[in-house]
């Protein structure tokens, strides 16, 4: 029973972490809270659904294509909205409000185009098998989802830690001004970050759509709340913190259901966030002060 | 009047101030000089309570400033200006100055709700005095402009007017003539002389040697967070340690 | 169409313009002090539930119910404000959002608030003059504050909190005042709202409402009290005007938010822009 809970917690938490990772990247590097990340997450799920059902593309191809679509959407938001505000040096309230607007727009358009009802990925997509291992049962689907999100996260961490681009990104996160003096193409890295973060968000949307077997125009909002909670728990702008925050939140939710009534589960993430902010504004795992929050 | 004893402040591993001891006496103009990054602004930040010292004592008028929040320190009679100007850019000049009088407007919440005579009288007086202060620093004709529209030199003057508005007994000036032209520097010099005539105590940081030597009674030199000399301007100019400290630096401003 | 049937059709809309105007003013108050607090929908909810419970279950007089609906959120704001207002910027926004979510879930799970069903059959006690009076008092209060040392302190804190502290302003107390007064105004608006909509449910006071309230203030502009009132009126009327768009109706709200931020960051009501217009028209007339 307990082992099963742990497996469930890791599986849920890893998708939260994937979502939070993109979210925190944008904050760490662009210095803005992008409140349309939940919308992008939802669009990613619908893009995959459309590719699978309308165009009957196999899943292995639909996943990267949907991520690409989500990434392009993120890039568009950066170019059309965030970049304009950067040029003007607008105060941090402005990107928050504009991205809330973008999220409302996306939700409303999806609602108009696809309807408000909950949709599902085609049933025959995956094996309904599961492995058993002692007391623990892991459906193949769940294992695949977990593996995929862990893989994407490891890839991201590797890029950030080991590559030249990662090094440049860390310099930008430290100080965009100093980075541009060093000849780093800061604007292009901003675009890249927006693209990659959105692609990760889209992937998380597909994986959550699969694991809860439900896609709806309204799925972005609660996920955004969880993402906010995760990155604040982990310390804003901190990549490792976001991953830990996502896992922690997943675990908290899985275990909370066993003690609390399920209605309180959704309040849990925000209750936690509220307490953490009062007690440790730098996050549970973050140690360093973050830039200009 | 202001006493610093063994004052220290560390930022992470950096010792910004190390065992600084000095005393500013009433009605003095006290100068603090030193190379860039020596820790001068940090002295002001500690005195005004922006952050606490990591060691040592701070006393104003015989009372400790330990743990006193910044607004209370201001209310006790210490006002300051900032090296990197911090005006309320989107407020008019006159409103900037009246903000400086905040703690001295003697009316209650219900006075302002009911617009009682006490409220109106206090506001009228505040405006009149603010205008007077603006005239004193030479900005009287611009009183309804927005602070953000002023030239650099005028912004520095407005900061002084705003600081004076709180009726301080000790005025801290952080590089009051940085970025000013010669005429403006002379105006500020005259202003500080007239303040001293009003028996105000001035504690000032400045890189311009002519300015410091022309105004100050006592000058202290800070280098790498330590006081390396203190004395009359003439003594300081002849002090080999001071010359060394400045020569060791690229560009003595 | 005669007056009484017109009023029967549109009274809710007219009253809502006033009530949402008050909500927009409540967030304007905190914004004018530099606080990005998104808790006003929650304070509105606390006020609405408190006053509805007072009239519905205890049958207390309406005026007393409204009084409770104003005071309870203010008291809650006072208690959470002391720790929460140590945060600033995005951290404050997130914490207040978190608080709002907690309030929503509590309303959803208490017995006295009717759980997920909410409260029904709240007596329709709010009349037009209640709303006009409450709105007028709110405007008068805000105007009185604006032209006083407290209003100047708000503005100073918004522009540079550190400098304001060093000018002798007790910034913590001033910010708490703005937060508590904002909560009181939102709570009163909630109490009035509950007594003409007949029903309350926890969903009315969640994230969406918080964003709606913020949108009103940003759309109208926060250069004075006229802006939030204008923003509140427009966003209350807009859904009625856009009825034909059906599902796409909310898209207009999203587009408005983006457009205002990009092209009119000061909001619709911007006295400085009006002055510029007048000046440029003046010069053209001379030429
Ligand atoms: N808030 C702070 N956090 C971290 N380090 C600080 C802080 N304030 C000052 N320092 C460090 O303390 C040292 C002294 O800084 P300070 O600003 O007091 O120098 P200064 O003498 O005023 O120099 P300048 O002539 O350039 O104004 C510097 O090394 C600076 O980097
Ligand atoms: Mg300095």
mmCIF file of C-alpha atoms and ligand atoms in Angstrom, chain B residues 11 14 16 35-42 51 83 175 207, ligand 1:
data_model
loop_
_atom_site.group_PDB
_atom_site.id
_atom_site.type_symbol
_atom_site.label_atom_id
_atom_site.label_comp_id
_atom_site.label_asym_id
_atom_site.label_seq_id
_atom_site.Cartn_x
_atom_site.Cartn_y
_atom_site.Cartn_z
ATOM 1 C CA UNK B 11 28.153 41.227 3.213
ATOM 2 C CA UNK B 14 33.024 40.996 2.081
ATOM 3 C CA UNK B 16 32.469 46.432 3.865
ATOM 4 C CA UNK B 35 38.215 55.499 -2.883
ATOM 5 C CA UNK B 36 35.333 53.787 -4.674
ATOM 6 C CA UNK B 37 33.951 50.821 -2.797
ATOM 7 C CA UNK B 38 35.612 51.882 0.465
ATOM 8 C CA UNK B 39 32.341 51.529 2.361
ATOM 9 C CA UNK B 40 31.215 55.162 2.667
ATOM 10 C CA UNK B 41 27.628 54.655 1.569
ATOM 11 C CA UNK B 42 27.453 51.640 3.851
ATOM 12 C CA UNK B 51 20.357 47.283 7.628
ATOM 13 C CA UNK B 83 24.176 58.759 -4.139
ATOM 14 C CA UNK B 175 27.935 62.790 -2.922
ATOM 15 C CA UNK B 207 34.754 62.832 -3.976
HETATM 16 N N1 LIG D 1 23.612 45.752 0.034
HETATM 17 C C1 LIG D 1 24.826 45.242 -0.245
HETATM 18 N N2 LIG D 1 24.966 43.925 -0.464
HETATM 19 C C2 LIG D 1 26.175 43.390 -0.731
HETATM 20 N N3 LIG D 1 27.301 44.089 -0.797
HETATM 21 C C3 LIG D 1 27.246 45.416 -0.571
HETATM 22 C C4 LIG D 1 25.999 46.059 -0.298
HETATM 23 N N4 LIG D 1 26.225 47.371 -0.122
HETATM 24 C C5 LIG D 1 27.554 47.548 -0.289
HETATM 25 N N5 LIG D 1 28.174 46.381 -0.565
HETATM 26 C C6 LIG D 1 29.603 46.193 -0.782
HETATM 27 O O1 LIG D 1 30.291 46.887 0.232
HETATM 28 C C7 LIG D 1 31.416 47.569 -0.285
HETATM 29 C C8 LIG D 1 31.331 49.032 0.048
HETATM 30 O O2 LIG D 1 30.282 49.632 -0.713
HETATM 31 P P1 LIG D 1 29.849 51.147 -0.555
HETATM 32 O O3 LIG D 1 28.691 51.346 -1.480
HETATM 33 O O4 LIG D 1 29.629 51.457 0.856
HETATM 34 O O5 LIG D 1 31.106 51.917 -1.121
HETATM 35 P P2 LIG D 1 31.294 53.476 -1.334
HETATM 36 O O6 LIG D 1 32.483 53.856 -0.522
HETATM 37 O O7 LIG D 1 30.046 54.208 -1.112
HETATM 38 O O8 LIG D 1 31.725 53.514 -2.855
HETATM 39 P P3 LIG D 1 31.399 54.605 -3.990
HETATM 40 O O9 LIG D 1 32.427 55.658 -3.900
HETATM 41 O O10 LIG D 1 31.539 53.810 -5.263
HETATM 42 O O11 LIG D 1 30.021 55.079 -3.742
HETATM 43 C C9 LIG D 1 31.462 47.261 -1.765
HETATM 44 O O12 LIG D 1 32.361 46.197 -1.976
HETATM 45 C C10 LIG D 1 30.057 46.815 -2.086
HETATM 46 O O13 LIG D 1 30.080 45.883 -3.128
#
